[in-house]
Tab-separated table of C-alpha atoms in Angstrom:
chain	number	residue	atom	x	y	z
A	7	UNK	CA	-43.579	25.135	7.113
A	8	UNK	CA	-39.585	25.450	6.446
A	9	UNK	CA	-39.516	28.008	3.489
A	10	UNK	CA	-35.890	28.613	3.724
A	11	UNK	CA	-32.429	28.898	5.384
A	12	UNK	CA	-29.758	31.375	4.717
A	13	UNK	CA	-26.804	32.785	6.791
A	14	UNK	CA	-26.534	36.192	7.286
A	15	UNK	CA	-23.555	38.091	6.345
A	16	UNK	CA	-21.797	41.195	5.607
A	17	UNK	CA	-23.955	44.742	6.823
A	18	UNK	CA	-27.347	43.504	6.556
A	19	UNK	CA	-29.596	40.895	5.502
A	20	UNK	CA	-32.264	41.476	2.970
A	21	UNK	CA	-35.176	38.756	2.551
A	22	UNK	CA	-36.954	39.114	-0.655
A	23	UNK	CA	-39.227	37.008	-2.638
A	24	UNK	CA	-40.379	35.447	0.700
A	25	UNK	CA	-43.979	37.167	2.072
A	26	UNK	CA	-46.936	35.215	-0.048
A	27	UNK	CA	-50.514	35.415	0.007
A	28	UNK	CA	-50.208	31.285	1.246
A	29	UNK	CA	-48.786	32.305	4.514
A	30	UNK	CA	-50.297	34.841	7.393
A	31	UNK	CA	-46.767	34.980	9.642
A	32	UNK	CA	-43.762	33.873	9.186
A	33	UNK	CA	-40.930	33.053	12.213
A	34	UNK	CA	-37.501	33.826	11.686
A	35	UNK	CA	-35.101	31.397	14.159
A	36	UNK	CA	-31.611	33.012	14.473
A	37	UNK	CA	-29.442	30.117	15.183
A	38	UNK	CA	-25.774	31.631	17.215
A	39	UNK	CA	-26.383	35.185	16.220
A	40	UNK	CA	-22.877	37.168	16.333
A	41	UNK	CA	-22.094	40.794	15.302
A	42	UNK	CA	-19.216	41.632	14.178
A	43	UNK	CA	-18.924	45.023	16.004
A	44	UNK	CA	-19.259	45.396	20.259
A	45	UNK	CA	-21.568	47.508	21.860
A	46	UNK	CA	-24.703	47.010	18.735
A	47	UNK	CA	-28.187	45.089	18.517
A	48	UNK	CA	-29.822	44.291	15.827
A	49	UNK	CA	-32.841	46.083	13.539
A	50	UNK	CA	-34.653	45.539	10.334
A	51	UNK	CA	-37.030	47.675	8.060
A	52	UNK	CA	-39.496	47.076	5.565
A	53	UNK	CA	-39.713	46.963	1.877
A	54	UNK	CA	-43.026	47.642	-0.595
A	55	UNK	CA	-41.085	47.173	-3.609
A	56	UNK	CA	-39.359	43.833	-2.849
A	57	UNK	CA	-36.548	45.582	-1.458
A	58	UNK	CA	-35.521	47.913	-4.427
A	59	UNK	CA	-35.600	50.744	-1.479
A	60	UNK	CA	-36.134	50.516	2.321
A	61	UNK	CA	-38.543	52.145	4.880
A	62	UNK	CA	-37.013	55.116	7.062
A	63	UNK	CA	-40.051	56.908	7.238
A	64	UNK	CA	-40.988	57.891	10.992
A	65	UNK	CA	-44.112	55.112	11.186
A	66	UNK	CA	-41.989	52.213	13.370
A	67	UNK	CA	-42.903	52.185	17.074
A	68	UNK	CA	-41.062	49.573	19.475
A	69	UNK	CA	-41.203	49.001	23.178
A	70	UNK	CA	-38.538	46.852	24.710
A	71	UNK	CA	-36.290	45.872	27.431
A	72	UNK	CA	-33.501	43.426	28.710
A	73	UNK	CA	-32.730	41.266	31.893
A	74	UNK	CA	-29.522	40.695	33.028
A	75	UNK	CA	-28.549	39.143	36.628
A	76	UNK	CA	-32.481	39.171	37.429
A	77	UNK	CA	-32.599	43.434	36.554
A	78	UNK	CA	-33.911	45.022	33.752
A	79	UNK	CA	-31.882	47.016	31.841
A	80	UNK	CA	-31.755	48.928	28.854
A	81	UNK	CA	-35.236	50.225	28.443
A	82	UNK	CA	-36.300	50.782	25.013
A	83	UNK	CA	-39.236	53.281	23.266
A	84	UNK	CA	-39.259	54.311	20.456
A	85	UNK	CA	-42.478	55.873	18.739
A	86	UNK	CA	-42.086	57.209	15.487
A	87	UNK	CA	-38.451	56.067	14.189
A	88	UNK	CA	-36.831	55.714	11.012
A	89	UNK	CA	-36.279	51.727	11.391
A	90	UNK	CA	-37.126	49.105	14.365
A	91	UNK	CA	-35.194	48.019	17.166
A	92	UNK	CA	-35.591	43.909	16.933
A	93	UNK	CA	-32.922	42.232	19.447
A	94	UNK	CA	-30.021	42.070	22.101
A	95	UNK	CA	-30.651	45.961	23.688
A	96	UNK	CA	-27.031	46.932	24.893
A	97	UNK	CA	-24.066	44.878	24.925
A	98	UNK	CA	-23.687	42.803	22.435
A	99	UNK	CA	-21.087	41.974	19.777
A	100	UNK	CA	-17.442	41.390	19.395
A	101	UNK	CA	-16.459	41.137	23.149
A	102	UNK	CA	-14.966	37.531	23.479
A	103	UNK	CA	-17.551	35.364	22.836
A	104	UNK	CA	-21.022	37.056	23.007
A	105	UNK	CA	-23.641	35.761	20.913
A	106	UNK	CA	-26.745	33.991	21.388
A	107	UNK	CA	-30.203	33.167	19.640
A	108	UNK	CA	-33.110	34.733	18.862
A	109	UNK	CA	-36.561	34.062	17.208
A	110	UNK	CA	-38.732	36.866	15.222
A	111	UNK	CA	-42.053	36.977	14.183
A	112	UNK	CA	-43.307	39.413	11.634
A	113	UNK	CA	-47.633	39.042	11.764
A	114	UNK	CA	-49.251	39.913	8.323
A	115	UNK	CA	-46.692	41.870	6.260
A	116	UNK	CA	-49.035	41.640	3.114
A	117	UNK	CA	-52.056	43.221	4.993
A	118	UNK	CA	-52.869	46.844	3.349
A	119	UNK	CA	-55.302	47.749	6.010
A	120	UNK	CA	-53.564	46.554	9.037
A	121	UNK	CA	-50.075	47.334	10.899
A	122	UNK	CA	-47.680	45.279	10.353
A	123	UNK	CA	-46.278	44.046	13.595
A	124	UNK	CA	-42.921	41.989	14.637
A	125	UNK	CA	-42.037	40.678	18.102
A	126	UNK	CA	-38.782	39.082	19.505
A	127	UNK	CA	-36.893	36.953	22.027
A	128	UNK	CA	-33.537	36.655	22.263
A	129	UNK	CA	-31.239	35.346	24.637
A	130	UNK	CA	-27.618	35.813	24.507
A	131	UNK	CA	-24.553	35.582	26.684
A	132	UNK	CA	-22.711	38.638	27.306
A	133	UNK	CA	-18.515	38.756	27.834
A	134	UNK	CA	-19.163	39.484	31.474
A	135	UNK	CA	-20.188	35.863	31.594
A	136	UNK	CA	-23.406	37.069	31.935
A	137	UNK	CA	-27.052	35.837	30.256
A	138	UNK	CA	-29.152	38.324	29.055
A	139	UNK	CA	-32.580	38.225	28.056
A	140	UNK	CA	-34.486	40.970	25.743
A	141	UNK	CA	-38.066	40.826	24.207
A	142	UNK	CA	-39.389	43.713	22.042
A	143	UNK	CA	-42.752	44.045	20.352
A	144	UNK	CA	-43.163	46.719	17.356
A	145	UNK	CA	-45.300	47.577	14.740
A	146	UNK	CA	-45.049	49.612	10.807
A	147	UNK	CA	-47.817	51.652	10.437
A	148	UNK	CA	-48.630	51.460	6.820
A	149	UNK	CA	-51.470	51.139	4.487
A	150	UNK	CA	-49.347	49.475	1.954
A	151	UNK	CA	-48.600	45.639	2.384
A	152	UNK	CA	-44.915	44.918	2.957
A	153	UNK	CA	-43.142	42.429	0.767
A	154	UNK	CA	-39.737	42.101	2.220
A	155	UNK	CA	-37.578	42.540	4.893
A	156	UNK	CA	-34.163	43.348	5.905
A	157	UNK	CA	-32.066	42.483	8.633
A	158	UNK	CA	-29.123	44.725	10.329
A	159	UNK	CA	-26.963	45.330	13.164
A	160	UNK	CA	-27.266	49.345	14.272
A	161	UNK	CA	-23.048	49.563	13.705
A	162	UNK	CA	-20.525	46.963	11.952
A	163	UNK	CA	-22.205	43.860	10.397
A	164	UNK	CA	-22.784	40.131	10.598
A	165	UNK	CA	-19.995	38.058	12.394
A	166	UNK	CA	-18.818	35.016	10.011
A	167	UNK	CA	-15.741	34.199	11.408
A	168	UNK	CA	-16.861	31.007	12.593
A	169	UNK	CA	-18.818	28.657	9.907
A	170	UNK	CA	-22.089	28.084	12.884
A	171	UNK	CA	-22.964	32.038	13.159
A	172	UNK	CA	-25.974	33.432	11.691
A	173	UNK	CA	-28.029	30.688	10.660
A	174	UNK	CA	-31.062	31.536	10.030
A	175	UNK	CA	-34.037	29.419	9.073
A	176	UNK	CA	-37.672	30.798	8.043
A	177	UNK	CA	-41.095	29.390	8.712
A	178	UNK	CA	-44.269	30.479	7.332
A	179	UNK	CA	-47.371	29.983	9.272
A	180	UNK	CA	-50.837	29.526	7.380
A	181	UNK	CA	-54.487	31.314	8.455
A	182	UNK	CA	-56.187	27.864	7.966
């Protein structure tokens, strides 16, 4: 079910008054994702008071990796950091016209006695005139459920320059 556009903009994204007991998962579609800076990716953190403050603690663990020209590059692990790694691993931002699209899933934020986990694909083309593909899988390990989420490229911020970046629309996806 659509619950909600936006466009991202400025240093990060928060999404607030969004995770419900009526939905299990929701799906995040990043229509033409830019950044504003070269060189970034994106990463989010959680909130489990609506976003007044945001999760840094050490309990984020993400595994991830691009493909460029049929390689794999940019490895990613990360067990135990302050925020997770979500999308576009390397190269990405500013550089003439690199962008691309992305869809993330965040499985049962509002679940006290499970992780919460988030997986992503993204494909994006890269100045080189190249087309790179990343996936990465994470979880929050928390006993708390999560009720928001927020958005945000590792330097710089949200690209807006053109009126089609950063679309974003939200789904929510129902147990039964």
């Amino acid at each position: 079910v659509l619950l909600r556009t936006h466009t991202a903009t400025g240093t990060s994204w928060e999404v607030k008054d969004l995770f419900t007991r009526e939905f299990r998962s929701y799906q995040f579609v990043w229509h033409n994702f830019k950044m504003a800076t070269d060189n970034t990716h994106l990463k989010m953190r959680y909130s489990v008071d609506n976003g007044s403050s945001w999760i840094s603690a050490g309990n984020y663990h993400t595994q991830g990796f691009s493909a460029v020209n049929g390689g794999i590059t940019h490895p990613f692990d990360s067990e135990g950091g302050g925020d997770a790694m979500v999308a576009g691993l390397g190269n990405q931002g500013a550089a003439g016209n690199e962008g691309g699209a992305m869809i993330i899933w965040v499985f049962d934020p509002l679940n006290p006695n499970a992780r919460k986990y988030q997986l992503s694909n993204c494909v994006n083309y890269k100045f080189d005139a190249e087309i790179c593909y990343s996936g990465v899988g994470g979880s929050y390990e928390s006993s708390d459920a999560t009720n928001a989420v927020k958005f945000y490229p590792a330097s710089g911020g949200f690209d807006n320059t053109n009126n089609n970046y950063n679309h974003v629309s939200v789904y929510g996806y129902r147990w039964n």
